[in-house]
GROMACS .gro file of C-alpha atoms in nm:
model
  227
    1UNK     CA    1   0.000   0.000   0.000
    2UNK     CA    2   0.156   0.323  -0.098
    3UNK     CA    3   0.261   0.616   0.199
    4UNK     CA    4   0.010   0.895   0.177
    5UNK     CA    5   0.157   1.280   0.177
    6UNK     CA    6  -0.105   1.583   0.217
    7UNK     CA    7  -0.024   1.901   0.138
    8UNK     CA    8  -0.278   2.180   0.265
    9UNK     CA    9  -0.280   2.490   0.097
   10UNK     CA   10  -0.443   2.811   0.202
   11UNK     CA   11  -0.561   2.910  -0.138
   12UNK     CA   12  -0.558   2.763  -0.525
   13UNK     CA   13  -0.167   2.841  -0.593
   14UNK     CA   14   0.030   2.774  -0.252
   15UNK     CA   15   0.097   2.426  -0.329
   16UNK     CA   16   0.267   2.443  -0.659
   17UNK     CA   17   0.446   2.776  -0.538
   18UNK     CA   18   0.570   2.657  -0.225
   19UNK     CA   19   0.625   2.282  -0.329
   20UNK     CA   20   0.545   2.196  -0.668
   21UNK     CA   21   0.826   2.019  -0.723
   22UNK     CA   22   0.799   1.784  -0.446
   23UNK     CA   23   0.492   1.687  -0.489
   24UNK     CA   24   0.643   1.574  -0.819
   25UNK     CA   25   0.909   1.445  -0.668
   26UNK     CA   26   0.734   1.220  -0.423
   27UNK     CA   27   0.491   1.130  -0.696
   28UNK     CA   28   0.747   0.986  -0.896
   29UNK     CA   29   0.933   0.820  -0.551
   30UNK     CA   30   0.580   0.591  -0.559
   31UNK     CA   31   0.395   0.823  -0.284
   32UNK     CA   32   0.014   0.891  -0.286
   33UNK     CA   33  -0.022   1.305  -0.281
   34UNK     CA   34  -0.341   1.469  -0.225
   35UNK     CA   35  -0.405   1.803  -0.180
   36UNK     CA   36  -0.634   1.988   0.058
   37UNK     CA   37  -0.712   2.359  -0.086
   38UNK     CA   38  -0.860   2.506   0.258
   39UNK     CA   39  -1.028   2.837   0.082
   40UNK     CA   40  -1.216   2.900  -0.268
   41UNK     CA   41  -0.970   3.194  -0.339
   42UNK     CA   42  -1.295   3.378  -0.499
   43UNK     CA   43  -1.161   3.734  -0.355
   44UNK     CA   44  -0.813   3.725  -0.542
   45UNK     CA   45  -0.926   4.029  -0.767
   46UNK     CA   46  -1.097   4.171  -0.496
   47UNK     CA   47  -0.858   4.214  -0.271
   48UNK     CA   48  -0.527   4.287  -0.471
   49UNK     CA   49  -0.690   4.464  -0.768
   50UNK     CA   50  -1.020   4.672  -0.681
   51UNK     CA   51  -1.200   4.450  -0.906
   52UNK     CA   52  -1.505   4.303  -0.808
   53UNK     CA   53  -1.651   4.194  -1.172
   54UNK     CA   54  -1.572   4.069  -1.516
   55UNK     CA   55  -1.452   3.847  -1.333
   56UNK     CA   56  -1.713   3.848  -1.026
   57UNK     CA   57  -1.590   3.643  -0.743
   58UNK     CA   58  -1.778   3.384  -0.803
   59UNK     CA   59  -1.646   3.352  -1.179
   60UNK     CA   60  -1.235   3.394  -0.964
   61UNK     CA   61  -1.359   3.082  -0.758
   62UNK     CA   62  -1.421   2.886  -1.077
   63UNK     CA   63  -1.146   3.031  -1.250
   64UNK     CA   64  -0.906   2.927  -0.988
   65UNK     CA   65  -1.066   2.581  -0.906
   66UNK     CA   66  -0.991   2.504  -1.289
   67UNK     CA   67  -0.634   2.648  -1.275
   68UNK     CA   68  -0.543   2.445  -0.968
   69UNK     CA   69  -0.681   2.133  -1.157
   70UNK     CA   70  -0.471   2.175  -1.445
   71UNK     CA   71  -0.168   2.251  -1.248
   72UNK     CA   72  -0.155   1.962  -0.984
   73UNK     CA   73  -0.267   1.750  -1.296
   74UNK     CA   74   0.074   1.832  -1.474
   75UNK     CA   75   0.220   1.762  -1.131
   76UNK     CA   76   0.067   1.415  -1.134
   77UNK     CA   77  -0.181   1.447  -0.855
   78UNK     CA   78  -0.534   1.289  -0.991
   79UNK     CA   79  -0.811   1.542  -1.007
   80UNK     CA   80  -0.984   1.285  -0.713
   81UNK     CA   81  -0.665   1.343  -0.497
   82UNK     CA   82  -0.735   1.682  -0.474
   83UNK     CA   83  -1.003   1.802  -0.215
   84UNK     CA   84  -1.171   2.162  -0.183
   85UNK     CA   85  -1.291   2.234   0.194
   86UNK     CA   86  -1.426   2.609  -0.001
   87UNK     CA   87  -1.442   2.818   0.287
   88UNK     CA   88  -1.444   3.171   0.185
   89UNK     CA   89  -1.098   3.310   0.088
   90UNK     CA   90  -0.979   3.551   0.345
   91UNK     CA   91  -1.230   3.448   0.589
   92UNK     CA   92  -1.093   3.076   0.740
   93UNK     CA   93  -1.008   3.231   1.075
   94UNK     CA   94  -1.369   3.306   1.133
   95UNK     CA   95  -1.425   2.926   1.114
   96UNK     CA   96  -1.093   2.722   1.253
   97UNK     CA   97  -1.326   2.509   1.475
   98UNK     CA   98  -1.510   2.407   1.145
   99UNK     CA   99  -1.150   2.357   0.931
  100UNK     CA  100  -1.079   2.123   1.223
  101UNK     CA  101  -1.382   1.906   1.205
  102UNK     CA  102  -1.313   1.840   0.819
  103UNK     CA  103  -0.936   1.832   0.834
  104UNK     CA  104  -0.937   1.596   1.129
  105UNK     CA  105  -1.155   1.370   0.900
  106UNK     CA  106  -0.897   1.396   0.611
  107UNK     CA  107  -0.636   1.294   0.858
  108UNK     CA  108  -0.804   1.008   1.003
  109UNK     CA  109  -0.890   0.896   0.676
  110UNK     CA  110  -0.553   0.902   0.509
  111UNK     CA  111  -0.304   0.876   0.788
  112UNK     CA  112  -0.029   1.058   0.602
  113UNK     CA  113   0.324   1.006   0.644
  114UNK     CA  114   0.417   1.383   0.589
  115UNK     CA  115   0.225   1.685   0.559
  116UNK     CA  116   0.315   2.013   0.426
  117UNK     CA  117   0.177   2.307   0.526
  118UNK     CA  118   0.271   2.700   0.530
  119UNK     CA  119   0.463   2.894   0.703
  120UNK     CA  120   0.333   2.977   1.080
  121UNK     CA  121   0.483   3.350   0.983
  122UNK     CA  122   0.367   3.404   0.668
  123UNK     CA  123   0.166   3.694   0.575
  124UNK     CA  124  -0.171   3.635   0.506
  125UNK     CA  125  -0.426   3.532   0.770
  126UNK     CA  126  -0.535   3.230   0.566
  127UNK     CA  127  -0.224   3.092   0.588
  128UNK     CA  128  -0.143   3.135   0.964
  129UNK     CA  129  -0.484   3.026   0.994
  130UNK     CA  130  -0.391   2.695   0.816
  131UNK     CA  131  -0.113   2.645   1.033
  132UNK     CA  132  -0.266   2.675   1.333
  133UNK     CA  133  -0.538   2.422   1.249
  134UNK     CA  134  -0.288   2.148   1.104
  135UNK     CA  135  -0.099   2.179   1.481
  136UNK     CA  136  -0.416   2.131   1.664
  137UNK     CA  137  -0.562   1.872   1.415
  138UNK     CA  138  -0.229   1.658   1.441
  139UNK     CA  139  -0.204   1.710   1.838
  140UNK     CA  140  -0.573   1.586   1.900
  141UNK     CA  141  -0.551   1.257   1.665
  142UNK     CA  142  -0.194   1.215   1.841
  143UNK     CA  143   0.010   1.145   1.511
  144UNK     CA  144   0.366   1.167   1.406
  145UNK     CA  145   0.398   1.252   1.052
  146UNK     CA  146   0.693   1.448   0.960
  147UNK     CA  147   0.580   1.818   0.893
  148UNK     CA  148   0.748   2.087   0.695
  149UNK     CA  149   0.619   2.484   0.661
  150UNK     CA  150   0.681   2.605   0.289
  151UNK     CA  151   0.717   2.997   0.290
  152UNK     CA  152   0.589   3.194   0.038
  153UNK     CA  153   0.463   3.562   0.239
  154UNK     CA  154   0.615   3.643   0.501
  155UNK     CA  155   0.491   3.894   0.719
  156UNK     CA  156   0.832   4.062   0.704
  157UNK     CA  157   0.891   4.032   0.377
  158UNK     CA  158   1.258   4.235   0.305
  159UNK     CA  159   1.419   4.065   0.640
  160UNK     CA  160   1.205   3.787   0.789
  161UNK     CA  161   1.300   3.490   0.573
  162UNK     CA  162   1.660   3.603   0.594
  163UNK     CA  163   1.626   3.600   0.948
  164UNK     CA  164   1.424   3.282   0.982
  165UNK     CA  165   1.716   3.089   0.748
  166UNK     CA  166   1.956   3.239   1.019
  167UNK     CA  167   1.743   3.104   1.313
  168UNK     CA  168   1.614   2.747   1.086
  169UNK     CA  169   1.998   2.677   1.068
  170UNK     CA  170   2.080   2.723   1.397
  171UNK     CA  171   1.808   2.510   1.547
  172UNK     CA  172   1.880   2.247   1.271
  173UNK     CA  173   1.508   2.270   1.119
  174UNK     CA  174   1.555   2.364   0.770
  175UNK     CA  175   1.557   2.100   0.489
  176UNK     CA  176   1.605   2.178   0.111
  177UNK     CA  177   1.463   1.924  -0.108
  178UNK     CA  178   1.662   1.876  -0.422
  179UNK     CA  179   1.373   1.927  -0.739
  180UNK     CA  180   1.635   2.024  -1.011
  181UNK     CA  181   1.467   1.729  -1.221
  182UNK     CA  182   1.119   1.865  -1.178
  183UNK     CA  183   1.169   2.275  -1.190
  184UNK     CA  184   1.014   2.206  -1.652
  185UNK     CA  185   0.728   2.044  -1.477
  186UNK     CA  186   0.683   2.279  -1.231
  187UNK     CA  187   0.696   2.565  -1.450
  188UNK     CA  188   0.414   2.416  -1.668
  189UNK     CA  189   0.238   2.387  -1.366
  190UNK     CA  190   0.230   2.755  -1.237
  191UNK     CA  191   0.185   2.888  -1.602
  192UNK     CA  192  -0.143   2.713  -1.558
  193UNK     CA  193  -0.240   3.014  -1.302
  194UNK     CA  194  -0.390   3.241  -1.565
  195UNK     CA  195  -0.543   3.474  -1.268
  196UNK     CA  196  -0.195   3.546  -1.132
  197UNK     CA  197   0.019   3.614  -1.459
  198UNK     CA  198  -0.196   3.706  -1.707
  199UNK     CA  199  -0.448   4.012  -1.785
  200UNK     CA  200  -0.811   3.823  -1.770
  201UNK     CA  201  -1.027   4.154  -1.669
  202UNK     CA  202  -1.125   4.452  -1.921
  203UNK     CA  203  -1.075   4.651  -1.612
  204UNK     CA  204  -0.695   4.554  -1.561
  205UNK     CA  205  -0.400   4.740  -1.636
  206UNK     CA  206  -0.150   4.496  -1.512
  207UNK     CA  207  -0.110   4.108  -1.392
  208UNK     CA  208  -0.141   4.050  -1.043
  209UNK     CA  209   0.248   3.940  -1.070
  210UNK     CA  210   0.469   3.942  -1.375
  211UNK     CA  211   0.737   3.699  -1.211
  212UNK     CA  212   0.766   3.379  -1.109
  213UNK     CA  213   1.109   3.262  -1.110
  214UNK     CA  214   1.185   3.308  -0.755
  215UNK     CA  215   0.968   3.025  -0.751
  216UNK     CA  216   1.153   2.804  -0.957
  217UNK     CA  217   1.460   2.752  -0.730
  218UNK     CA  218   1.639   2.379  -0.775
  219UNK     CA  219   1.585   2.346  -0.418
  220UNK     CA  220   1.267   2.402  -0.211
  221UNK     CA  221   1.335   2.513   0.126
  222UNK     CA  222   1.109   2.386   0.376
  223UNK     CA  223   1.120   2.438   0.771
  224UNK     CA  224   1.060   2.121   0.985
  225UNK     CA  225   0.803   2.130   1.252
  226UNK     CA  226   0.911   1.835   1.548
  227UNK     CA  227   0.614   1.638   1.669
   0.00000   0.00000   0.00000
């Protein structure tokens, strides 16, 4: 029976950002990957670009569920391995208790091996929100996966993961995962995130981002959680 590895991502994006390549990578080392997408990412153009139709949020939710798709896809996850819990993007602190409930199912159900999850730091509330549920999910069922934090906004953007390298090396909890043979796949995948790169809206003027190389490093760079 194959090991199971869950990756939980805060939105539609953060799992082929942060570790796209090692979800190839354990794919193709025999491992069964799923993916848990925690919120619907509907307020993407919302929030970042004033824009609140053409696309509404409801069309961003669809938009993104179909990008995500096609991107673990080229990955190798099956579409079945890849679960939607929908709560509303931006909102999953409101409803942690909730989260819990389904993502202690998803545990019990699949027992994983490893999970990766973000960064307890990072940025957005969605993601420390994550975070906080996979520790308390974990802790109640009692299990010992290993756990590593991928790190894709952190709250102090210029200096923090400088400064959390510094401290990651000194407490020996940083891991890089070698992905060199998976960064072409990996690049398919994210190209597959039309809403991020691309101008979709009459009412843009720009893309949301115009780069993604920074995440297309040989080695992802995880931090190790001890449980």
């Amino acid at each position: 029976m194959k090991k199971t590895v869950i990756v939980f991502a805060p939105h539609p994006d953060d799992e082929t950002f942060g570790c796209g390549g090692t979800i190839a990578k354990k794919i193709s080392e025999g491992y069964n990957v799923l993916i848990v997408i925690m919120t619907d990412g509907r307020n993407l153009f919302k929030n970042v670009l004033n824009i609140d139709n053409d696309p509404s949020p409801d069309e961003v939710r669809e938009l993104r569920r179909r990008e995500v798709l096609r991107a673990t896809e080229i990955l190798g996850v099956p579409k079945e391995n890849v679960l939607f819990l929908d709560f509303e993007d931006g909102t999953l602190e409101r409803y942690e208790l909730e989260a819990e409930k389904k993502v202690i199912e998803i545990l019990n159900r699949y027992r994983p091996v490893e999970i990766y999850l973000p960064f307890k730091n990072d940025s957005h509330p969605d993601h420390r929100a994550t975070y906080r549920i996979l520790r308390k999910c974990v802790e109640k069922l009692g299990l010992k996966p290993r756990m590593y934090q991928f790190c894709i906004l952190h709250k102090f953007a210029r200096v923090g993961p400088i400064f959390e390298k510094l401290f990651g090396l000194f407490r020996r909890n940083i891991v890089k995962v070698d992905v060199s043979r998976f960064i072409k796949l990996k690049e398919m995948a994210i190209r597959e995130f039309k809403c991020e790169f691309s101008i979709i809206s009459s009412q843009q003027k720009r893309p949301i981002s115009d780069k993604f190389d920074k995440y297309l490093k040989e080695k992802e760079l995880f931090f190790i959680i001890r449980t």
